[in-house]
Every structure is written in structure tokens, then in C-alpha cells.
Tab-separated table of C-alpha atoms and ligand atoms in Angstrom:
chain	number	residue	atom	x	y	z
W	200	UNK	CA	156.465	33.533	-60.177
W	201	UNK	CA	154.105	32.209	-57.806
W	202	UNK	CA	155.107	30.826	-54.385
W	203	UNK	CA	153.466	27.477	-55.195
W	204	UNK	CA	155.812	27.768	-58.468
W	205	UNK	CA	158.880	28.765	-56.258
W	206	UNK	CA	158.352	25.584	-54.254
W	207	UNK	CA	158.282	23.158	-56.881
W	208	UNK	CA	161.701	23.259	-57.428
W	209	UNK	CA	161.644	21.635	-53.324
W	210	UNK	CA	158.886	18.888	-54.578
W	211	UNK	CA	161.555	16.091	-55.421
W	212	UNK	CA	163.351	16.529	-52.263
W	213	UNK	CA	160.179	17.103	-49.857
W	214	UNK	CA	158.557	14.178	-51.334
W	215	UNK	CA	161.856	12.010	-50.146
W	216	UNK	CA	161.963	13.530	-46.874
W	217	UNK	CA	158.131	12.879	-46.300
W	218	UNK	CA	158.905	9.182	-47.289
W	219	UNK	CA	162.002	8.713	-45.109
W	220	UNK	CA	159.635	10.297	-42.086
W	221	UNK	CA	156.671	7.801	-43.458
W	222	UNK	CA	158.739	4.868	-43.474
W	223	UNK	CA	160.537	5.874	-39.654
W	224	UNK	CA	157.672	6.725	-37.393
W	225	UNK	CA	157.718	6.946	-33.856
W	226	UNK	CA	154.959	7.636	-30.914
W	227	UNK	CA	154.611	10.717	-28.919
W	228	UNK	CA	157.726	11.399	-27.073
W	229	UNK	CA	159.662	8.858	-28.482
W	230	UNK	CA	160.285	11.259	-31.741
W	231	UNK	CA	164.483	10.990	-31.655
W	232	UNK	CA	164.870	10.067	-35.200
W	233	UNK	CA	162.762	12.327	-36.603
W	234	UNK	CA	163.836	15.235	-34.013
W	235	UNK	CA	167.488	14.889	-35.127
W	236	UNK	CA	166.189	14.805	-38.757
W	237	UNK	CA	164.314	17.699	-38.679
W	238	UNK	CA	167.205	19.217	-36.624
W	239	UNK	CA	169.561	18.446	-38.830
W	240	UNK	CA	167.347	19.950	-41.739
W	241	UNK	CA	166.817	23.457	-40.341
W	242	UNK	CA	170.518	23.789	-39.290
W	243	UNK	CA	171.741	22.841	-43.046
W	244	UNK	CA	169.459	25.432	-43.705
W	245	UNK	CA	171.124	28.545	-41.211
W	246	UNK	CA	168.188	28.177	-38.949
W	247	UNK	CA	169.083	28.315	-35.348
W	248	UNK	CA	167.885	25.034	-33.432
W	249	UNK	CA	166.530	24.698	-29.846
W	250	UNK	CA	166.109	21.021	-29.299
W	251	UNK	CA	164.141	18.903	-26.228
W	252	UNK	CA	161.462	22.201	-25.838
W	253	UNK	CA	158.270	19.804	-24.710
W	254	UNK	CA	161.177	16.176	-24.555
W	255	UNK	CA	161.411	15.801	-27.843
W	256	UNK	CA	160.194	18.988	-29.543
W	257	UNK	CA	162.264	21.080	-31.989
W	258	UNK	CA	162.478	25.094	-32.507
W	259	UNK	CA	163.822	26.657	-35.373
W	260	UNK	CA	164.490	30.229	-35.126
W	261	UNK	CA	164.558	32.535	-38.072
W	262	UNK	CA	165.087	36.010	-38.125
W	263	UNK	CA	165.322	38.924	-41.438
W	264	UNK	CA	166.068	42.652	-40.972
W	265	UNK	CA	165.227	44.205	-38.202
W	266	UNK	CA	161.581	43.781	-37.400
W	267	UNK	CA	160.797	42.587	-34.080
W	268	UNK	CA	157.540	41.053	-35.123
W	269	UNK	CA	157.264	37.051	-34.696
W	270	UNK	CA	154.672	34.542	-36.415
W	271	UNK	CA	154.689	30.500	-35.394
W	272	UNK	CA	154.108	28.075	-37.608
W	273	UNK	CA	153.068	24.384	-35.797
W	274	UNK	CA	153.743	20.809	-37.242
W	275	UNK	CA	152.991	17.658	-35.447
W	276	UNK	CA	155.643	14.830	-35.551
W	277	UNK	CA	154.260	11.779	-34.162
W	278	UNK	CA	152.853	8.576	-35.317
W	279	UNK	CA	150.241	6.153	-34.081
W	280	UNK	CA	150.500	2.729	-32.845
W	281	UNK	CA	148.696	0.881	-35.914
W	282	UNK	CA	150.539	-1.484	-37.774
W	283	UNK	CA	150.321	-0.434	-41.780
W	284	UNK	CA	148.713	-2.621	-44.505
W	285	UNK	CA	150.495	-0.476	-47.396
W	286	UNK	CA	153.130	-2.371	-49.351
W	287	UNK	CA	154.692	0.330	-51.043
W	288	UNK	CA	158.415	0.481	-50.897
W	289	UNK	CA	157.640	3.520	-48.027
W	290	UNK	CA	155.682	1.782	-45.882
W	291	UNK	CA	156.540	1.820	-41.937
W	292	UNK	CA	159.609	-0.488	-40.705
W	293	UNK	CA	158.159	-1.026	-37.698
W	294	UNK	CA	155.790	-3.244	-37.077
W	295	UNK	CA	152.841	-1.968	-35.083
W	296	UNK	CA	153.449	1.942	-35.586
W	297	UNK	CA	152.456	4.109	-38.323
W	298	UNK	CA	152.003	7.513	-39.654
W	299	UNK	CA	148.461	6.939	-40.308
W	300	UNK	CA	147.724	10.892	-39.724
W	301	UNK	CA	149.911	12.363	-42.092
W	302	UNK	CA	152.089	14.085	-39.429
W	303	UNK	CA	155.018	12.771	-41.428
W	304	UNK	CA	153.339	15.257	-44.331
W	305	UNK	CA	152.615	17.970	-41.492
W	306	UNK	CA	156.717	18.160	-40.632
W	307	UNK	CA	158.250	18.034	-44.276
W	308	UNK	CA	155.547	21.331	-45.268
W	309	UNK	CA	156.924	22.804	-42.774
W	310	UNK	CA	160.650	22.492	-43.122
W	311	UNK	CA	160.246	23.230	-46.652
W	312	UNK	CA	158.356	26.534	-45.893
W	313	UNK	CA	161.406	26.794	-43.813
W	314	UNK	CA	164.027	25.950	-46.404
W	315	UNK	CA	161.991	28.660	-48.785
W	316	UNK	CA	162.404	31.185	-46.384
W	317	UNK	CA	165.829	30.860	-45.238
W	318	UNK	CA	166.983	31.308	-48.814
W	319	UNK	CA	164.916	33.956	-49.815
W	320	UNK	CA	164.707	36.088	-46.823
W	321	UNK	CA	161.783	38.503	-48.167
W	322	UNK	CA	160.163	39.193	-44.742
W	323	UNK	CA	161.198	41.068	-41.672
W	324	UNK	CA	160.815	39.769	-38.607
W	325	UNK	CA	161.301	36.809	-37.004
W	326	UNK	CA	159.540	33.348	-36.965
W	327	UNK	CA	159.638	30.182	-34.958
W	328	UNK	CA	159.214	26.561	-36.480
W	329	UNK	CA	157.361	24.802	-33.903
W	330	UNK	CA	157.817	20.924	-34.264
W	331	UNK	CA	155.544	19.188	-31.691
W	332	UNK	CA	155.625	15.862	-29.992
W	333	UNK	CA	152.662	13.853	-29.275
W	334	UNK	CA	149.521	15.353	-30.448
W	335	UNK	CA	147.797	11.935	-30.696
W	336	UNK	CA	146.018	12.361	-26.912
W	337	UNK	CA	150.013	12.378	-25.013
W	338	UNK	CA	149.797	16.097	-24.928
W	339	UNK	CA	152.453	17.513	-26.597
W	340	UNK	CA	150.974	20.528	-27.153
W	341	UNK	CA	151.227	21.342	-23.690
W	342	UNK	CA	154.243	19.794	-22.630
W	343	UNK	CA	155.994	22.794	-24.909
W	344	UNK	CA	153.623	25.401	-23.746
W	345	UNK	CA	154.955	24.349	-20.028
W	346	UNK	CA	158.541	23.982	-21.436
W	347	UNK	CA	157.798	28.285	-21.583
W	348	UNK	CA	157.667	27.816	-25.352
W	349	UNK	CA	156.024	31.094	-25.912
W	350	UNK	CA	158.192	32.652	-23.400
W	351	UNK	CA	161.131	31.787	-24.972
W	352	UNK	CA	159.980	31.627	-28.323
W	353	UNK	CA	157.092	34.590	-28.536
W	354	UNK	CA	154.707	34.354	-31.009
W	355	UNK	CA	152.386	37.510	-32.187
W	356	UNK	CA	150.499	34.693	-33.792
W	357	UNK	CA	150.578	30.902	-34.478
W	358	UNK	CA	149.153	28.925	-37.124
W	359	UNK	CA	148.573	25.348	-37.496
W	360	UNK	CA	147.666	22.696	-40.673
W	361	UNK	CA	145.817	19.562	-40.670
W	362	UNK	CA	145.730	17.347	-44.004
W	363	UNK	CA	142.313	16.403	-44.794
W	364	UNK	CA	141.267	12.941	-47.253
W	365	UNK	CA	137.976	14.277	-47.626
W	366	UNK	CA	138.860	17.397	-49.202
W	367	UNK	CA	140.875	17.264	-53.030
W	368	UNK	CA	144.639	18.113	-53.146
W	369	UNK	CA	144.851	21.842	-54.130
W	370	UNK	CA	141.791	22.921	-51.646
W	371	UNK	CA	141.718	24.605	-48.239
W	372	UNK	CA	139.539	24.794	-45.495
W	373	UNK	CA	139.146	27.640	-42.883
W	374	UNK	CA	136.846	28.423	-40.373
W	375	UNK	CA	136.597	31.297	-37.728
W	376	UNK	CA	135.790	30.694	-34.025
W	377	UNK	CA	134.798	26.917	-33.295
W	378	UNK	CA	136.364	24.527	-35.438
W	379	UNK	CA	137.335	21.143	-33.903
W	380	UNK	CA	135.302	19.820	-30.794
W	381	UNK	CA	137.010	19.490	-27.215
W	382	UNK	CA	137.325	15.937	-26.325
W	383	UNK	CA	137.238	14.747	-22.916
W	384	UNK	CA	137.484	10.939	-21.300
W	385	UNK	CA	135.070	9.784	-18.523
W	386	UNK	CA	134.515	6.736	-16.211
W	387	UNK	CA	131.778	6.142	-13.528
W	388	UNK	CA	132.170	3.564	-10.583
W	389	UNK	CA	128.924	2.600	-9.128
W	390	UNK	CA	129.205	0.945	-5.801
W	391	UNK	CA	126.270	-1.338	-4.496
W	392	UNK	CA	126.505	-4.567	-2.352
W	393	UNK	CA	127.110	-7.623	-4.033
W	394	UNK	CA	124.357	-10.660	-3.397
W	395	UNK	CA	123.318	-14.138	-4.333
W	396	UNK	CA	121.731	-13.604	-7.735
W	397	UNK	CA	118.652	-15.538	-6.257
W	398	UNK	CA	118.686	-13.173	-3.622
W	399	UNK	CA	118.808	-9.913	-4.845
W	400	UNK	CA	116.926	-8.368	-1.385
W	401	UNK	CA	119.642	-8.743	0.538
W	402	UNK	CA	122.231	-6.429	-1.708
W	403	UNK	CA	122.568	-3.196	-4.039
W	404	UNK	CA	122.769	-4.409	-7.933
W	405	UNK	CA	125.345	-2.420	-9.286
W	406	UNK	CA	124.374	-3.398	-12.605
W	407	UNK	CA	121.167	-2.861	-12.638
W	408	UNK	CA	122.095	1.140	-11.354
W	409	UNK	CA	125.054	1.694	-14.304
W	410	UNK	CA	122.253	0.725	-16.679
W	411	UNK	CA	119.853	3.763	-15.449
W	412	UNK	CA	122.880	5.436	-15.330
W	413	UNK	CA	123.894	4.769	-18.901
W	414	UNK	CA	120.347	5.747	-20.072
W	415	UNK	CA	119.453	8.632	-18.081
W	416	UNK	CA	123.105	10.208	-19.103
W	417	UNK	CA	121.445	10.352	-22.972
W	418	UNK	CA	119.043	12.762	-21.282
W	419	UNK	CA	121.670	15.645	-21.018
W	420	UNK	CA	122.515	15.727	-23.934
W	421	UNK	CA	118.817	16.513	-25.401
W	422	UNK	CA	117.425	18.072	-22.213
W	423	UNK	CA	120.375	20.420	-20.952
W	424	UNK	CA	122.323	21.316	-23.735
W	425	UNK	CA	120.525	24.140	-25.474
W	426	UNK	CA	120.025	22.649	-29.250
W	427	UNK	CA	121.554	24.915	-30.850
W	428	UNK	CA	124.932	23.919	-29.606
W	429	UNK	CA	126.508	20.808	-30.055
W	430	UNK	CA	127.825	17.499	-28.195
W	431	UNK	CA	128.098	14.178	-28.028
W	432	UNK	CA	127.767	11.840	-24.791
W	433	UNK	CA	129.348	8.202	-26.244
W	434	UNK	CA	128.545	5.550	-22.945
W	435	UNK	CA	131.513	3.109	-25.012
W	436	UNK	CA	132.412	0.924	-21.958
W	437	UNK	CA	130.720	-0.984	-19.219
W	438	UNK	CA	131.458	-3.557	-16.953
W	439	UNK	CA	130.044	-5.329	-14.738
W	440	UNK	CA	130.600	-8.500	-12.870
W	441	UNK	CA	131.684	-12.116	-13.518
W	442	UNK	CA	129.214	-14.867	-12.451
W	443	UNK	CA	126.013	-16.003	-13.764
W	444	UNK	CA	124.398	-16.279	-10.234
W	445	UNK	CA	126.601	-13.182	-8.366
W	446	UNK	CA	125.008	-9.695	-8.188
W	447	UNK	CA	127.644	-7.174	-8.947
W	448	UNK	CA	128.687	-5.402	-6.156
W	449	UNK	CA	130.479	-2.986	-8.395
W	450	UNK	CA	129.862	-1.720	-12.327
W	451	UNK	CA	132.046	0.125	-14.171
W	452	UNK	CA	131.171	2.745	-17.196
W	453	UNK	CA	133.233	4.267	-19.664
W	454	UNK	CA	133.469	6.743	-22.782
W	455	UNK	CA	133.789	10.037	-24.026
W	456	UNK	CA	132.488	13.762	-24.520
W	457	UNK	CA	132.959	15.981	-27.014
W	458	UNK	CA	131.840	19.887	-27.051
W	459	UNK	CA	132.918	22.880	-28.860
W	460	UNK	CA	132.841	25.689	-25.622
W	461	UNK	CA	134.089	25.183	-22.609
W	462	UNK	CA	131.083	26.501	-21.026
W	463	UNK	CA	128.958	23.784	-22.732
W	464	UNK	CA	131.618	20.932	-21.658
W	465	UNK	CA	131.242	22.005	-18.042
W	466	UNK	CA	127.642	21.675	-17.933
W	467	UNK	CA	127.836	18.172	-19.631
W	468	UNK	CA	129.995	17.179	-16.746
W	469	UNK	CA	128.363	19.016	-13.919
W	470	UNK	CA	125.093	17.188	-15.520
W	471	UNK	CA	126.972	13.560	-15.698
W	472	UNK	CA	127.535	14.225	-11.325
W	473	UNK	CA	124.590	14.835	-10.724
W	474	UNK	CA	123.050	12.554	-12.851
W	475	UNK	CA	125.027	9.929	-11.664
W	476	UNK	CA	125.618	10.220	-7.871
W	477	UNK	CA	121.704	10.977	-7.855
W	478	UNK	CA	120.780	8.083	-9.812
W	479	UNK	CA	122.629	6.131	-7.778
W	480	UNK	CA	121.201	7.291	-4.458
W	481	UNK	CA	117.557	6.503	-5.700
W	482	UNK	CA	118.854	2.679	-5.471
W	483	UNK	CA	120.713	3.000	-2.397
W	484	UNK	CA	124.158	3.038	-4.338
W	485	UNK	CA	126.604	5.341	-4.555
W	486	UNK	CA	128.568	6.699	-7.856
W	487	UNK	CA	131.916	8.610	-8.819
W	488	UNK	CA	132.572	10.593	-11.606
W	489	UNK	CA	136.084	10.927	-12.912
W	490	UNK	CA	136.047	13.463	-15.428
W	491	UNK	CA	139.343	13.894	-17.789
W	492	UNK	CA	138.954	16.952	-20.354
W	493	UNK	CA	142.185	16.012	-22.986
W	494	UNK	CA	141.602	18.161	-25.064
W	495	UNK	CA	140.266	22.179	-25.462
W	496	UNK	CA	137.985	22.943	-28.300
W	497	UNK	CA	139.729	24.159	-31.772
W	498	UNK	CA	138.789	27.823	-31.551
W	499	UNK	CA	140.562	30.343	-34.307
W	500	UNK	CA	140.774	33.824	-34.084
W	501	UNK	CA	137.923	35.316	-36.145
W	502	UNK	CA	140.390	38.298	-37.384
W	503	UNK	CA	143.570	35.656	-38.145
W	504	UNK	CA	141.603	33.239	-39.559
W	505	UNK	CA	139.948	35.859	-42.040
W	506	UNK	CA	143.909	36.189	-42.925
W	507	UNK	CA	144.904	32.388	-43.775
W	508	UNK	CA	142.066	32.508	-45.608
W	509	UNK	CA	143.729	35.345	-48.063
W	510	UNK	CA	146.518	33.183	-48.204
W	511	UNK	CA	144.767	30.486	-49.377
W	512	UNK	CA	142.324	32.509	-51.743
W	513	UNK	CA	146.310	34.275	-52.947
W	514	UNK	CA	147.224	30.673	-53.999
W	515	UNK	CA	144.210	28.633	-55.073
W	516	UNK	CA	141.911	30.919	-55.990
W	517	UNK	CA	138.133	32.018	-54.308
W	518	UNK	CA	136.353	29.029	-55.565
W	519	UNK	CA	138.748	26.601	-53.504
W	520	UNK	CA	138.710	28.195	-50.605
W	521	UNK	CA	135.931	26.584	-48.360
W	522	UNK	CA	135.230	29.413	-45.455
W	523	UNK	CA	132.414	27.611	-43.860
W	524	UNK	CA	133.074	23.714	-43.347
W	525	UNK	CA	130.941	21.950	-41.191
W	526	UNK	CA	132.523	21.632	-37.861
W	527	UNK	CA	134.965	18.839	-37.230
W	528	UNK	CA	134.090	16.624	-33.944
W	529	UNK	CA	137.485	15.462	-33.914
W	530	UNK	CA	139.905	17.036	-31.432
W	531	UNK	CA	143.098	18.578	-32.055
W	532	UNK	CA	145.891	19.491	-29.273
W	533	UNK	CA	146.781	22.578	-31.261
W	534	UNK	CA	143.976	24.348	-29.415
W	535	UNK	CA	146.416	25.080	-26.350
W	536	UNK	CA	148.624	26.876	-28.502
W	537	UNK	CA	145.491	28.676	-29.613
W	538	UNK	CA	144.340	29.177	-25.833
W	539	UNK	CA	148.295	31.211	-25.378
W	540	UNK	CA	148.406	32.834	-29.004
W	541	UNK	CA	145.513	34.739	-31.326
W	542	UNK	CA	146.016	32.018	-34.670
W	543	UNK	CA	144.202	29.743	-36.903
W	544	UNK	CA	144.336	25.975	-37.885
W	545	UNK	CA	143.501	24.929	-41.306
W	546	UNK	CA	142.664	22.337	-43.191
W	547	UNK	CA	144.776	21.328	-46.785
W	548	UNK	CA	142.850	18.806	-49.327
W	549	UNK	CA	144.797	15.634	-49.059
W	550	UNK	CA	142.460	13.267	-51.456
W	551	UNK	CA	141.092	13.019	-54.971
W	552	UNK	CA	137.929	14.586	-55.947
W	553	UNK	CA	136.200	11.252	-54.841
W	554	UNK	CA	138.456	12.023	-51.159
W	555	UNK	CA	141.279	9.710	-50.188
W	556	UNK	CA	141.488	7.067	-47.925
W	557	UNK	CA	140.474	8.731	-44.209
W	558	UNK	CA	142.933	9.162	-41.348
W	559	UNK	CA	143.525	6.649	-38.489
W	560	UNK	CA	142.957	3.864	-41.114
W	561	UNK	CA	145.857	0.898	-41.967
W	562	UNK	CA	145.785	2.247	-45.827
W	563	UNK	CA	146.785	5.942	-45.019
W	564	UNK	CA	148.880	7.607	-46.796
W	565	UNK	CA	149.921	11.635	-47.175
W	566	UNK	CA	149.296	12.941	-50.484
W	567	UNK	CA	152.558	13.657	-51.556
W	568	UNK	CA	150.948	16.246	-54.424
W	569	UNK	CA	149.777	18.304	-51.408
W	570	UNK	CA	153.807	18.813	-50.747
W	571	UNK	CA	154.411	22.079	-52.456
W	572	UNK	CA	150.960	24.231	-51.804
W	573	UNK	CA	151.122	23.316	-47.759
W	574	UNK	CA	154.693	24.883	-47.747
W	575	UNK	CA	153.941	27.499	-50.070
W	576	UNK	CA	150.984	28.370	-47.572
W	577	UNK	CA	153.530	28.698	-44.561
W	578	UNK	CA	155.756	30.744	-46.756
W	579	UNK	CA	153.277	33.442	-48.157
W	580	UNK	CA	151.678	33.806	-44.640
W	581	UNK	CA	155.186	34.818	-43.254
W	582	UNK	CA	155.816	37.171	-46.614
W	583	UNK	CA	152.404	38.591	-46.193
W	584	UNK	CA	152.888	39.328	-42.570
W	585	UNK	CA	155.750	40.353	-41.703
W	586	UNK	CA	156.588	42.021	-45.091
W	587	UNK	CA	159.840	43.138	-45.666
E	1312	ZN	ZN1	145.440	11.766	-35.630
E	1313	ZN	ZN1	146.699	14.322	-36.867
């Protein structure tokens, strides 16, 4: 029998836990319900629980025979602040919060990988059931990491799965190296001296120096990043002033970065200082750059992502598999886990053929059909591993 098989027996009672988690979602760090659920879950099933590793993460500790090699498998718990426009009987009982990324789907493949695996025991070694808080931009990832999760949980290797709508239910996605953009936040405060607006000789426009700014930052993209790698310079905010007939004395910009090295992120934001603080000289103003990177790129292991990808192939089948997907310029807090521990994220089809409704959108919801192949994923990875 199959593992995908072995796991459908676990469909009826996943599918309720993902809809008790879907219809109880909480924001980063604020995970208490769902903690003590997921708690509760791995302890009925003779896992030993850490609890409050990263505030409100969970650890579940598993160990078979003797072996002394470990694997971690990494769900995300939290929800987003978006209030839901579903109506199913489901839907999220409180108002303004939602689990609009399917993190809800994320925690219930992994506790039933775990259940799986606690009752049939065919591996040897240990492995660790990561369940992290706040991956949507609260940094959760890192707030285990610094809790010494891989000290007191080591890890030979991690892995990581992200639903995606635009791929059908029963398909994977895997990529080595590069696969999710680093995402970093960025504001500029350009300081001039304010002025009659009929008298503009006697000050610094402000305004007038964030709008060269805003345009000659587009030039760093196209002029100093080599084309052949990739990023994206989004000028989203800018402010400036409040009367018709005032000349700013200060402007404000805003918005965000993404990049896939770390090398290429560094010269965006070496570029945006000098760029700036230059630009602003030429007028006689002067500019800051604060510069928050939030995120590291998605980067899997070439060698362990070549594995998931025989685990996928093992269950789906060749043609299913997709091993080159474009690269995703969304960011993904996993990649700190990936920056302590050789491992791979994936991607699991979520959506019809036609692709289901995206993430981060009002009319989410996790494809419950994707249930029993997600867990079945987690569970042949440990099998195939650390075999027994
Ligand atoms: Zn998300
Ligand atoms: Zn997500």
C-alpha cells in the first residue's frame, strides 16, 4: 500500500482538524489556541512536546530505534489580519482575522505526517515537528532559531511546504538553489527648508528632491544590477507636505525590495544611499536611508532538494513533478531555517486545473483534497531517510 493510501484512512479526521484551525485563527504570536491544539495532538499521539520554543512555537519530538540521525519538518501556524468573505459553515469566528494562507492546511499535514509516524514507527532516528509562529513578516522563524531551536532540537536537515492555488491538487513543485526572493522594507527622509510656495528661492523643496529621488532609484535597478539577475525596486509610498501654498520642508518615501542573493540585495541598498544622499546634495538637501531586510532569500540545498523531489516523483509520479518553476518573488521566513540547516521548501498544488483562488485574498480557502498527499510527503521523506 502506498503512503498516500496509508493516509487516507487520516483524511476524515485531518479534514476536521484543518477546519477547526480554519475557523480559530490567530496572528503571529498570539497562536494559544492552536499551540495547545496542536500540543494536545502530538501528545495523544506519544510524541514528546516542548512548548513556548520562539513564544508560542511547538516541538514535537519523535524518536525509533537507535539511530541518532534527525530530519525537521516546518509548518507555519499563523493567520492574517483580513476579515473572510467565505460563508461556509468553517469560515473564521473572528472578525478581521483569517487563514487566508493556508497555514491552517500547513499545521494539520504536518501533525498527520506525525500521527502516521508515531504509529508506524518504520524509520530510525529521530525527528522534530517544528510548528512556527508568525511567518507573515513578525519573524517567527527567527524568534525559534534564537530560542536555540536547532541547539536543542538538531536537525541534519529541515524541510518546509507551501500550498500553492496556482498549481492542481496532486502536483509538486521543487526547485534547487534560489527559490523565493528576499524581501526587504525601505523609507527615505529628505530634509530641505520649507518656504512660501511663491517663494521658492528662499528654501530647499523637499518635494521636488523625493521626486528625483523616486525616479533616479528606477535607474539601479536597470543600470547596476547585472540583467541576468533579478529584483524589483517598488517606490509604494510618498509624502509630502500639507498646504497648497507651503513648500515642504520635509518628504517622505516608502516601499520595498526584493532580490534573490544577498550579494545582489546589498548592492540595491548600497545603490539606494548613494543614490539618495547624492541626489539630495545636488539640491542642497540632505537624505536618509533606513534600510530593513525582513526577510533572506528562499535558497534550497541543490543535493536535498534533488531528494524531495524523489519523494514527490515516489508519490505522484515524473510527469507531476515540476523541477524547474519559475522563481517565486514572494518571500518566505523559512529561509532562516534554511540559512542554520542544508533543506528544501516545496510547493504542493492547492487548486483545480484552472488554479484556485490565490493566497492573501478574502475567498481563500485550503484545499482540503491536498490533506492526505502533503502528509504522506512528510512521512515518506522521514521513511526514506532515516530508514529503519
Ligand atoms: Zn502568507
Ligand atoms: Zn504562507
Amino acid at each position: 500500500m502506498s503512503s498516500t493510501e496509508l493516509m487516507a484512512p487520516l483524511h476524515a479526521d485531518m479534514t476536521a482538524w484543518r477546519r477547526d484551525i480554519h475557523a480559530h485563527p490567530e496572528l503571529g504570536f498570539n497562536e494559544t489556541r492552536t499551540a495547545d491544539l496542536v500540543a494536545a495532538r502530538l501528545e495523544s499521539f506519544g510524541i514528546e512536546v516542548t512548548r513556548g520554543v520562539g513564544r508560542t512555537g511547538v516541538v514535537g519530538t519523535l524518536r525509533s530505534g537507535s539511530g541518532r540521525q534527525s530530519v525537521g519538518l516546518r509548518a507555519d501556524m499563523d493567520a492574517l489580519p483580513i476579515h473572510e468573505a467565505n460563508a461556509f459553515e468553517h469560515r473564521s469566528q473572528h472578525a478581521g482575522v483569517m487563514h487566508a494562507c493556508g497555514h491552517d492546511g500547513h499545521t494539520t499535514m504536518l501533525l498527520g505526517a506525525a500521527r502516521y509516524l508515531a504509529a508506524t514507527r518504520r524509520f530510525d532516528g529521530v525527528v522534530h515537528f517544528i510548528f512556527q509562529p508568525a511567518e507573515e513578516g513578525l519573524g517567527g522563524a527567527r524568534a525559534m532559531i534564537d530560542d536555540g531551536l536547532f541547539q536543542r532540537f538538531p536537525c541534519g536537515s529541515i524541510f518546509g511546504m507551501h500550498n500553492r492555488p496556482s498549481l492542481a491538487v496532486g502536483r509538486f513543485a521543487v526547485r534547487g538553489g534560489p527559490m523565493m526572493a528576499g524581501g526587504a522594507f525601505f523609507d527615505i527622509r529628505v530634509t530641505g527648508k520649507g518656504a512660501h510656495g511663491a517663494r521658492p528661492e528662499t528654501g530647499v523643496d523637499a518635494a521636488l528632491v523625493a521626486a528625483q529621488i523616486a525616479v533616479s532609484l528606477q535607474s539601479i535597478v536597470s543600470r547596476n544590477v547585472a540583467p541576468v539577475d533579478t529584483a524589483v525596486l517598488s517606490v509604494t509610498r510618498i509624502h509630502a507636505g500639507d498646504a497648497y501654498n507651503v513648500i515642504p520642508q520635509t518628504a517622505e518615501l516608502g516601499g520595498t525590495v526584493r532580490a534573490f542573493t544577498p550579494e545582489v540585495m546589498a548592492l540595491v541598498e548600497n545603490s539606494m544611499r548613494r543614490v539618495a544622499e547624492a541626489t539630495a546634495q545636488a539640491f542642497g538637501a540632505t537624505a536618509q536611508l533606513q534600510f530593513r531586510n525582513l526577510f533572506a532569500p528562499t535558497i534550497n540545498d541543490l543535493a536535498e532538494a534533488d531528494f524531495a523531489a524523489r519523494i514527490c516523483t515516489e508519490l505522484v509520479g515524473a510527469d507531476r513533478v515540476d523541477r524547474n518553476p519559475p522563481l517565486i518573488m514572494g518571500s518566505e521566513d523559512f529561509s532562516y531555517m534554511l540559512q542554520c540547516v542544508p533543506g528544501c521548501y516545496i510547493n504542493i498544488g492547492n487548486g483545480g486545473e484552472a488554479g484556485g483562488c490565490e493566497v492573501h485574498n478574502p475567498a481563500y480557502d485550503f484545499n482540503d483534497a491536498a490533506l492526505p498527499l502533503g502528509a504522506a510527503f512528510f512521512a515518506r521523506l522521514v521513511e526514506t531517510r532515516l530508514p529503519a
